[in-house]
Each structure stands twice: as structure tokens, then as C-alpha cells.
PDB file of N, CA, C and O in Angstrom, chain B, residues numbered from 101:
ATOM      1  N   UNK B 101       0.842  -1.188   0.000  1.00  0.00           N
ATOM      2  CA  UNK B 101       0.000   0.000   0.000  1.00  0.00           C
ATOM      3  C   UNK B 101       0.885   1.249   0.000  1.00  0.00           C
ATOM      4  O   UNK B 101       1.921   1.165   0.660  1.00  0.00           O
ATOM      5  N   UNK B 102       0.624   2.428  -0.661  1.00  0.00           N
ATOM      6  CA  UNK B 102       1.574   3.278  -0.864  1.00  0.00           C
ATOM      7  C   UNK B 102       0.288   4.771  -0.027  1.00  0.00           C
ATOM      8  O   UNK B 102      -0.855   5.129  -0.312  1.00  0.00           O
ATOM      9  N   UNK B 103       1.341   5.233   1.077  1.00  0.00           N
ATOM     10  CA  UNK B 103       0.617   6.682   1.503  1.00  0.00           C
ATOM     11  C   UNK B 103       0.900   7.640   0.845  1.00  0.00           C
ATOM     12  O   UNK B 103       2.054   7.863   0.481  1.00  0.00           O
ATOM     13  N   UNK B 104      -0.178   8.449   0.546  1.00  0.00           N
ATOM     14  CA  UNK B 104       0.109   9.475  -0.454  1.00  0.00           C
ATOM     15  C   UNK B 104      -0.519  10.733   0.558  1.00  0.00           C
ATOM     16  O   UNK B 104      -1.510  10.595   1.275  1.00  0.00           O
ATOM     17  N   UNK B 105       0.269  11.934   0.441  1.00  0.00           N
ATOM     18  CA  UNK B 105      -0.836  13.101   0.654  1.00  0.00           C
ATOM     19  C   UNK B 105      -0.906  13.856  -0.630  1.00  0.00           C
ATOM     20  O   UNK B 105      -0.313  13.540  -1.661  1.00  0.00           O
ATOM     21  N   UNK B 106      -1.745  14.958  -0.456  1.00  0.00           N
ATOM     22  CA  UNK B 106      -2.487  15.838  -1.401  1.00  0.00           C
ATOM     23  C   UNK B 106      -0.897  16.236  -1.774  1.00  0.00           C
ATOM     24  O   UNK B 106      -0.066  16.592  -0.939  1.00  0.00           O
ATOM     25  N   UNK B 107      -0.666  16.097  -3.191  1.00  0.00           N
ATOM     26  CA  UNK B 107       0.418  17.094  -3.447  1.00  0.00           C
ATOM     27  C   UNK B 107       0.523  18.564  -3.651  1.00  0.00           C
ATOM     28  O   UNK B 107       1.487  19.305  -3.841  1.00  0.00           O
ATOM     29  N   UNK B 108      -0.815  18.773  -3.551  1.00  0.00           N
ATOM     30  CA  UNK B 108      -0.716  20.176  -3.930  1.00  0.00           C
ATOM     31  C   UNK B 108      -1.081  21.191  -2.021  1.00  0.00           C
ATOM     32  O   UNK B 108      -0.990  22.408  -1.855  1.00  0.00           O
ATOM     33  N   UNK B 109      -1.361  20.425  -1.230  1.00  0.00           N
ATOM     34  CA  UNK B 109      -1.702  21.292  -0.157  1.00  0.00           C
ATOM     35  C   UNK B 109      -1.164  20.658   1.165  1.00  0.00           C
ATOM     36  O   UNK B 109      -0.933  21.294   2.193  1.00  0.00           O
ATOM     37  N   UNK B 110      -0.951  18.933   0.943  1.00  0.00           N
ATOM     38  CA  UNK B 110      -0.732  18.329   1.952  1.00  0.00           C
ATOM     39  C   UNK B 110      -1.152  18.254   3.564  1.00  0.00           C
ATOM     40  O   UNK B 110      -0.425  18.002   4.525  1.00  0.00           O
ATOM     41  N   UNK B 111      -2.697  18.585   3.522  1.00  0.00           N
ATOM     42  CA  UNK B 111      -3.642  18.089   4.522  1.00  0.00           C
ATOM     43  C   UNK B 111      -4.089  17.047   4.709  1.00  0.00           C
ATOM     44  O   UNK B 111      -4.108  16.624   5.865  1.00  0.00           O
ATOM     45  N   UNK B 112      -4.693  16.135   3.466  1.00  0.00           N
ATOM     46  CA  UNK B 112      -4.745  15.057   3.860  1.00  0.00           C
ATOM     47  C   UNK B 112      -4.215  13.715   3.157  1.00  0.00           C
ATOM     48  O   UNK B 112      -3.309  13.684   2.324  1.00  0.00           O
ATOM     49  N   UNK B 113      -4.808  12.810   3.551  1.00  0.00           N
ATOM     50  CA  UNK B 113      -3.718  11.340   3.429  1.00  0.00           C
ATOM     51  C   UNK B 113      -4.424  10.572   3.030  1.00  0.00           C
ATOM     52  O   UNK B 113      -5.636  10.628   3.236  1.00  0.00           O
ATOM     53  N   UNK B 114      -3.648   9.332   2.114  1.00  0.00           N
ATOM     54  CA  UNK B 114      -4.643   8.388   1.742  1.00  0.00           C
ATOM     55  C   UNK B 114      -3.744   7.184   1.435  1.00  0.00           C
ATOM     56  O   UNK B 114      -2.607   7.373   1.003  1.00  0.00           O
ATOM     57  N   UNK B 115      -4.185   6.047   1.631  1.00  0.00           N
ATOM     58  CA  UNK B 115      -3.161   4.793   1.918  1.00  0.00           C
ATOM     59  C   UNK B 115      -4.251   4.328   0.292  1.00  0.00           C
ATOM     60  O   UNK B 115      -5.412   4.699   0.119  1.00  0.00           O
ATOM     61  N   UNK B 116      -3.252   3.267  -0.891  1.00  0.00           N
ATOM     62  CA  UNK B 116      -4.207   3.141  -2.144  1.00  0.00           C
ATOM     63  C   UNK B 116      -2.780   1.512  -2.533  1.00  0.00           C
ATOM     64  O   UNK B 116      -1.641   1.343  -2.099  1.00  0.00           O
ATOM     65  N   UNK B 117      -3.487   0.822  -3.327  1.00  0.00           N
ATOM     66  CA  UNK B 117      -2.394  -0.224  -3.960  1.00  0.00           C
ATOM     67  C   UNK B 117      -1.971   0.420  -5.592  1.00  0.00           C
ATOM     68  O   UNK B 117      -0.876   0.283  -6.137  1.00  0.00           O
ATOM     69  N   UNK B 118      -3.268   1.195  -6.196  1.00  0.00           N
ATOM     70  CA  UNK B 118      -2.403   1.413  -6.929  1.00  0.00           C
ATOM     71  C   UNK B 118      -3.101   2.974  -7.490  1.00  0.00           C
ATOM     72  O   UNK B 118      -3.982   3.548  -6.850  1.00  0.00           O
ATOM     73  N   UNK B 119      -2.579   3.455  -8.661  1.00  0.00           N
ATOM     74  CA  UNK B 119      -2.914   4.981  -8.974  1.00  0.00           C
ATOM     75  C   UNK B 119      -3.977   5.193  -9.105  1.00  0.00           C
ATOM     76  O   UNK B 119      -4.483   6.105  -8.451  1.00  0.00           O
ATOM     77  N   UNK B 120      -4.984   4.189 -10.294  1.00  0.00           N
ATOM     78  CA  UNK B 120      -6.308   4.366  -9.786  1.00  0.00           C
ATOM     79  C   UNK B 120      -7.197   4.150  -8.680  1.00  0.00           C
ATOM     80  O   UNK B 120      -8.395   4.313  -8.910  1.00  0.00           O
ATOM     81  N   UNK B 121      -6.863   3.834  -7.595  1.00  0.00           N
ATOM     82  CA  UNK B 121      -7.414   3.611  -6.687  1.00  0.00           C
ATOM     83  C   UNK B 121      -7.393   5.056  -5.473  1.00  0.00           C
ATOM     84  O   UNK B 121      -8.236   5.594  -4.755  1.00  0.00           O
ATOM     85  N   UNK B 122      -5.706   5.289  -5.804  1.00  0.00           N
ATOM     86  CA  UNK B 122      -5.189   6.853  -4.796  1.00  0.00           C
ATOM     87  C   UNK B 122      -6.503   7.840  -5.779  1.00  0.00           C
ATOM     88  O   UNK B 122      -7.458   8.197  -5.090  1.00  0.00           O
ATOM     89  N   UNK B 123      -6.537   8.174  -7.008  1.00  0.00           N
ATOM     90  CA  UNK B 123      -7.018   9.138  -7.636  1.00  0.00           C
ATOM     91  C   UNK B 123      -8.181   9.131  -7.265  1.00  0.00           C
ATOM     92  O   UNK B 123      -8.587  10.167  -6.739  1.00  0.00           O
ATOM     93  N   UNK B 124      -9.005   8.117  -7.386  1.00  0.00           N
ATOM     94  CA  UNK B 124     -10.705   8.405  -6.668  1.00  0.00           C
ATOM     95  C   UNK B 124     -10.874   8.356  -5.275  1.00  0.00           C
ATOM     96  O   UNK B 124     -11.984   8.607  -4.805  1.00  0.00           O
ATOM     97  N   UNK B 125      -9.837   8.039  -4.480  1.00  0.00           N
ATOM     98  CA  UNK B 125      -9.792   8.695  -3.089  1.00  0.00           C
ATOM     99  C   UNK B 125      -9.819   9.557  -3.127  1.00  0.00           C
ATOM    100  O   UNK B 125     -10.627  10.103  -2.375  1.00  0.00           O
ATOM    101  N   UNK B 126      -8.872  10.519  -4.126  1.00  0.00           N
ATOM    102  CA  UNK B 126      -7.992  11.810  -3.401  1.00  0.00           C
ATOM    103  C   UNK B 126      -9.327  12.857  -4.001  1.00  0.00           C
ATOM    104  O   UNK B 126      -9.418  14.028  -3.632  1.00  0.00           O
ATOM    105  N   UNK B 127     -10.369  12.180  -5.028  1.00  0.00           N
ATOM    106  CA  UNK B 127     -11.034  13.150  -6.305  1.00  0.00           C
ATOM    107  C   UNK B 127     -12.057  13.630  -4.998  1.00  0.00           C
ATOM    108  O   UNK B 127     -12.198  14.818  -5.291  1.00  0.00           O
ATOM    109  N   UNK B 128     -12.769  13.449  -3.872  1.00  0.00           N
ATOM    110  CA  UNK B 128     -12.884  14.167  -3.292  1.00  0.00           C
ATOM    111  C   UNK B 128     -12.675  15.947  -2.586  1.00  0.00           C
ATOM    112  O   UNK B 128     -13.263  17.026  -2.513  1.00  0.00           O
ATOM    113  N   UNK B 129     -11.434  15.275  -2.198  1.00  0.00           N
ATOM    114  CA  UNK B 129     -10.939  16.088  -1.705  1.00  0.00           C
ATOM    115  C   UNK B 129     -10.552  17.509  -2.716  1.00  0.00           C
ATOM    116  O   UNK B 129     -10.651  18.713  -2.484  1.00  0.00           O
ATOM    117  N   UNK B 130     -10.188  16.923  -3.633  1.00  0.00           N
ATOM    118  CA  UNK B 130      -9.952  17.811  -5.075  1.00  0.00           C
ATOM    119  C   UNK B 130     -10.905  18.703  -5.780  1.00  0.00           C
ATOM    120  O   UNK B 130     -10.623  19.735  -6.388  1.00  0.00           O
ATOM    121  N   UNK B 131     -12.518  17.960  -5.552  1.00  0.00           N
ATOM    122  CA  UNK B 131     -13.365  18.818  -5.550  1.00  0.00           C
ATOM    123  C   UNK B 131     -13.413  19.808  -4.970  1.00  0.00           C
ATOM    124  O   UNK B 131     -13.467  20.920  -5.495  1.00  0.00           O
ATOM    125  N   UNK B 132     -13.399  19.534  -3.581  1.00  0.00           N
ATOM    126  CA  UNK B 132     -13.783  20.844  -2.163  1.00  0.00           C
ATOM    127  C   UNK B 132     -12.597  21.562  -2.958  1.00  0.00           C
ATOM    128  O   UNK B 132     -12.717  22.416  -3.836  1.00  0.00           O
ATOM    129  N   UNK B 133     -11.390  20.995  -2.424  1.00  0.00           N
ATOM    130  CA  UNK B 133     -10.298  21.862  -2.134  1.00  0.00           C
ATOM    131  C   UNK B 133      -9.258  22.832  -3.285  1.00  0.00           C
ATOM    132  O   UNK B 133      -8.643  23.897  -3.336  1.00  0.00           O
ATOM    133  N   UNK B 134      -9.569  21.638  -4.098  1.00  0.00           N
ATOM    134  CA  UNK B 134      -8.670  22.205  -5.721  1.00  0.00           C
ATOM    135  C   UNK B 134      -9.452  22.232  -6.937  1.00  0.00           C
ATOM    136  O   UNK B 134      -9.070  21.979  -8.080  1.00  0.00           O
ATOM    137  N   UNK B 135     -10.786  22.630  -6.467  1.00  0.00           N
ATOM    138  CA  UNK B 135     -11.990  22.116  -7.852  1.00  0.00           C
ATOM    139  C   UNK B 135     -10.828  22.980  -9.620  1.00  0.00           C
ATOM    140  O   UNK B 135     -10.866  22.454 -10.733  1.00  0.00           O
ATOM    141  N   UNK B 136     -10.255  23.874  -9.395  1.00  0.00           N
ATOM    142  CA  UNK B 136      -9.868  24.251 -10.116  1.00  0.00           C
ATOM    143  C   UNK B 136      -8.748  23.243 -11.091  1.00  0.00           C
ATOM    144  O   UNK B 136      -8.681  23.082 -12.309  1.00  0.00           O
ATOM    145  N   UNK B 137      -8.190  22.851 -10.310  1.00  0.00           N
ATOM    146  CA  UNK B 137      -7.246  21.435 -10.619  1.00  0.00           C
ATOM    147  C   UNK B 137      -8.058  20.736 -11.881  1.00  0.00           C
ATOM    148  O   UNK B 137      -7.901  20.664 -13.100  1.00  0.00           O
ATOM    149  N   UNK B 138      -9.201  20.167 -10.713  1.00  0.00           N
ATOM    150  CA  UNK B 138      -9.562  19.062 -11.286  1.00  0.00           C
ATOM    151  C   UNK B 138     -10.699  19.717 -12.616  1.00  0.00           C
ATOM    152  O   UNK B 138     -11.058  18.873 -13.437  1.00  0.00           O
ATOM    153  N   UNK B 139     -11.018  20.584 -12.726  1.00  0.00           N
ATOM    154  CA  UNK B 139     -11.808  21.253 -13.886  1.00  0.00           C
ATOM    155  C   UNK B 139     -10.906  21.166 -15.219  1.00  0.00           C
ATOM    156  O   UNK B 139     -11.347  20.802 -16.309  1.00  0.00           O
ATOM    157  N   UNK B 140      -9.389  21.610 -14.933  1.00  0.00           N
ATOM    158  CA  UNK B 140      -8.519  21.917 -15.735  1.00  0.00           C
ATOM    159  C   UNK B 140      -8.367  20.128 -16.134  1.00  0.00           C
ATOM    160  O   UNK B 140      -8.716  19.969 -17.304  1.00  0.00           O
ATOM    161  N   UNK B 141      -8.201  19.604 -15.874  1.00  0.00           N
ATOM    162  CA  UNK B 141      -7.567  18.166 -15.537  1.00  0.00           C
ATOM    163  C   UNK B 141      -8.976  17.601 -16.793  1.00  0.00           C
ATOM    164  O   UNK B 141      -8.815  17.459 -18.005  1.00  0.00           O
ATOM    165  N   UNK B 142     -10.177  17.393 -16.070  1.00  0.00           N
ATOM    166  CA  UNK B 142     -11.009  17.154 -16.743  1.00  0.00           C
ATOM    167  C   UNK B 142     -10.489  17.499 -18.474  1.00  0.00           C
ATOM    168  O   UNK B 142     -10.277  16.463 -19.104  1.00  0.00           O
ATOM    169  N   UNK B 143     -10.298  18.648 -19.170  1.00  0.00           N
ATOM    170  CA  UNK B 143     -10.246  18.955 -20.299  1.00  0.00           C
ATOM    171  C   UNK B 143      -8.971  19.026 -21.108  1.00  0.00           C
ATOM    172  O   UNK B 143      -8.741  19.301 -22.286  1.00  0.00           O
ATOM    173  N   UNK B 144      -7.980  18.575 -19.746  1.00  0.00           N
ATOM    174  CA  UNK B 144      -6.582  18.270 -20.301  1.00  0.00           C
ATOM    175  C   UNK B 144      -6.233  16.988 -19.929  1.00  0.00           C
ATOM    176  O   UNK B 144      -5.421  16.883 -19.010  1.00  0.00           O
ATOM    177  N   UNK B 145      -6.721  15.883 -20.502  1.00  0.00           N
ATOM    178  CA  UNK B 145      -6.066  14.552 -19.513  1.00  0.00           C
ATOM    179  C   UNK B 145      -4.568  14.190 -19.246  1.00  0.00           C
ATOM    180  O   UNK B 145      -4.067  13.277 -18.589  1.00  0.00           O
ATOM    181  N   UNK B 146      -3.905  15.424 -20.127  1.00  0.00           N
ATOM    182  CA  UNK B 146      -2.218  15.117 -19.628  1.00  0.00           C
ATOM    183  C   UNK B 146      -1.530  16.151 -19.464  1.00  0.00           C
ATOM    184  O   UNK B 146      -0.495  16.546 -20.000  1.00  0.00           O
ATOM    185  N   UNK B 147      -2.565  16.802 -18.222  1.00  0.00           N
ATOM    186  CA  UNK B 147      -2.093  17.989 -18.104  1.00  0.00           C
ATOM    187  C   UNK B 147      -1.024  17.800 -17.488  1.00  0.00           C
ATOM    188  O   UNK B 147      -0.439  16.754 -17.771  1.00  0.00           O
ATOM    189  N   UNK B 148      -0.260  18.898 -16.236  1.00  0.00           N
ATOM    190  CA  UNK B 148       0.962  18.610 -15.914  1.00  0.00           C
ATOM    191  C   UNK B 148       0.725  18.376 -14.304  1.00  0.00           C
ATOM    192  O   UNK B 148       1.671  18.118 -13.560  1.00  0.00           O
ATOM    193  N   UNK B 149      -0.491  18.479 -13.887  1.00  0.00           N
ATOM    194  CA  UNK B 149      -0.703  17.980 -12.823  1.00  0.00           C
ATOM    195  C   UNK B 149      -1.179  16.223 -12.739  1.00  0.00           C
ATOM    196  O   UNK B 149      -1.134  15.540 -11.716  1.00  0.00           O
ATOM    197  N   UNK B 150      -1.439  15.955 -13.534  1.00  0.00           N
ATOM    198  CA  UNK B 150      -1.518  14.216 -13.797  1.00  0.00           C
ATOM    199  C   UNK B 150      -0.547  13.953 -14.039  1.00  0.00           C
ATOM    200  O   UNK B 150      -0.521  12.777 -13.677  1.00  0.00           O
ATOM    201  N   UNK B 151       0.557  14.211 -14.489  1.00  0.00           N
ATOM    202  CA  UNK B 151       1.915  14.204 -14.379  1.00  0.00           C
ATOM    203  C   UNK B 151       2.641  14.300 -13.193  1.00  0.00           C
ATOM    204  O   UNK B 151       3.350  13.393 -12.757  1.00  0.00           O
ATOM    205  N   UNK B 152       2.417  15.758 -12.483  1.00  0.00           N
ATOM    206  CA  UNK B 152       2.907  15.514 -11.259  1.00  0.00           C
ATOM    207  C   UNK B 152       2.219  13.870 -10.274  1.00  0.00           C
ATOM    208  O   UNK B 152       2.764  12.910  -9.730  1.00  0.00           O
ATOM    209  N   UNK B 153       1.022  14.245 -10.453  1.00  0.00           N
ATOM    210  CA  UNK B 153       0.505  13.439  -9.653  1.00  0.00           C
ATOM    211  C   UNK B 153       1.037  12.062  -9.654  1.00  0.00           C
ATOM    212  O   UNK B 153       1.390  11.512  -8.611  1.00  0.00           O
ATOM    213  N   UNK B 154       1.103  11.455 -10.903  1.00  0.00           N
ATOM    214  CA  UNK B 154       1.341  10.039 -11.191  1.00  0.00           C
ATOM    215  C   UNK B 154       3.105   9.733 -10.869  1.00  0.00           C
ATOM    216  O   UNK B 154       3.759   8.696 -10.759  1.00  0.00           O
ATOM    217  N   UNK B 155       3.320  10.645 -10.819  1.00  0.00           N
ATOM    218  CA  UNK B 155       5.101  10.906 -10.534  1.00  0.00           C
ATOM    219  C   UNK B 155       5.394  10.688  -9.198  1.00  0.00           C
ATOM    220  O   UNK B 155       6.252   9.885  -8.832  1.00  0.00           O
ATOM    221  N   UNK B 156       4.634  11.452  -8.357  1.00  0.00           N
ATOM    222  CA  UNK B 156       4.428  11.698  -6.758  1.00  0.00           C
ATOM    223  C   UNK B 156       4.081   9.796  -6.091  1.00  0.00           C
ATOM    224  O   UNK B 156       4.504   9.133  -5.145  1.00  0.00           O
ATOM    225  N   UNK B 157       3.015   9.534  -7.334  1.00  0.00           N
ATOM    226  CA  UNK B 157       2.786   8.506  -6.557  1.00  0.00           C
ATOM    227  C   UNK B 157       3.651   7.037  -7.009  1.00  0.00           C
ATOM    228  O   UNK B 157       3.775   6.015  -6.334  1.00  0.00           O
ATOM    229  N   UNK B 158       4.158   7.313  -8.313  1.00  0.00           N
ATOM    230  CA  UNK B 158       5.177   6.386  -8.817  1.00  0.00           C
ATOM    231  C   UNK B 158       6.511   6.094  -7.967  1.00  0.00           C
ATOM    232  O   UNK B 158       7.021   4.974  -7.993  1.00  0.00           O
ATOM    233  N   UNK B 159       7.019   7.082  -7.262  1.00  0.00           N
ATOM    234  CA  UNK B 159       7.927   7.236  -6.328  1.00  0.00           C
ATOM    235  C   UNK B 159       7.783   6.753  -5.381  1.00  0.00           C
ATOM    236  O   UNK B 159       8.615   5.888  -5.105  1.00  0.00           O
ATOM    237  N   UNK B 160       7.037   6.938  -4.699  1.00  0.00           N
ATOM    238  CA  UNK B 160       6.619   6.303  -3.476  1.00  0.00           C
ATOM    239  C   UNK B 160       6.518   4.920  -3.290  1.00  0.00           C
ATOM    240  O   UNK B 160       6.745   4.134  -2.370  1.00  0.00           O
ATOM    241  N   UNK B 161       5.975   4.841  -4.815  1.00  0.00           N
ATOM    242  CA  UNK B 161       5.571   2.840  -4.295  1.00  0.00           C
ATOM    243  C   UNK B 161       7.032   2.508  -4.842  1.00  0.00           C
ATOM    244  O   UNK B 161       7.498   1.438  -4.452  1.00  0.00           O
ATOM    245  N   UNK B 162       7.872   3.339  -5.755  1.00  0.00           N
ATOM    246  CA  UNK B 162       9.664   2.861  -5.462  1.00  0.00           C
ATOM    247  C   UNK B 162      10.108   2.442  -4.295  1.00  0.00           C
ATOM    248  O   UNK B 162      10.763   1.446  -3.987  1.00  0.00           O
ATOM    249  N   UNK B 163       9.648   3.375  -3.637  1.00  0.00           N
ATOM    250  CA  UNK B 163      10.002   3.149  -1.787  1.00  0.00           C
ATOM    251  C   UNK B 163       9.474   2.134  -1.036  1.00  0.00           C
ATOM    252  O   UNK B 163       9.760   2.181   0.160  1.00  0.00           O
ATOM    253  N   UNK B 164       8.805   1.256  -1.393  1.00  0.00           N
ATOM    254  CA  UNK B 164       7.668   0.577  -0.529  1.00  0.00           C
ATOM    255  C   UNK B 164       9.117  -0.734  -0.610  1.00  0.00           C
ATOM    256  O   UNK B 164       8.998  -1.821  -0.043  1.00  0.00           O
TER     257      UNK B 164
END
């Protein structure tokens, strides 16, 4: 299981096995908190925050 927090604000946390699983955890939170993110995201599917994101969490499970 790989812990991830929000990369963009780092309040909260979410334990996931793999990326799709962290992403519809985190799509919550992304609403409230980063609806802007995820609006942009919606109409760019490779934007550079799905990039960051998948990067953030690719690393981590390096570490596991």
C-alpha cells in the first residue's frame, strides 16, 4: 500500500495499492479543495498535474 498526501496542499492522506485507486480517493478532496485542478484536468487529460501526480505517486511505491 503506498501513503500518499495531497500534493498540492498536503492536509490530507490516503493509503491506495495502486494509482487508480489513490485518484478516486484523493477526487474528493480535489473537488472541495482544488476544484480548479480538477476542472482543468477534466479537459486536459495530460495535463501537468496528472503528471505531477502520477510521478508523486510512482515514487513512493519505489520506496515501498
Amino acid at each position: 500500500m503506498v501513503k500518499m498526501v495531497c500534493i498540492d496542499c498536503g492536509t490530507i492522506e490516503h493509503e491506495a495499492e495502486s494509482l487508480r485507486e489513490m485518484l478516486v480517493m484523493m477526487m474528493p478532496h480535489y473537488f472541495e479543495a482544488h476544484h480548479d485542478v480538477i476542472a482543468s484536468h477534466k479537459t486536459n487529460p495530460s495535463s501537468a498535474w496528472m503528471k505531477r501526480f502520477t510521478a508523486a505517486f510512482n515514487q513512493l511505491l519505489e520506496q515501498e
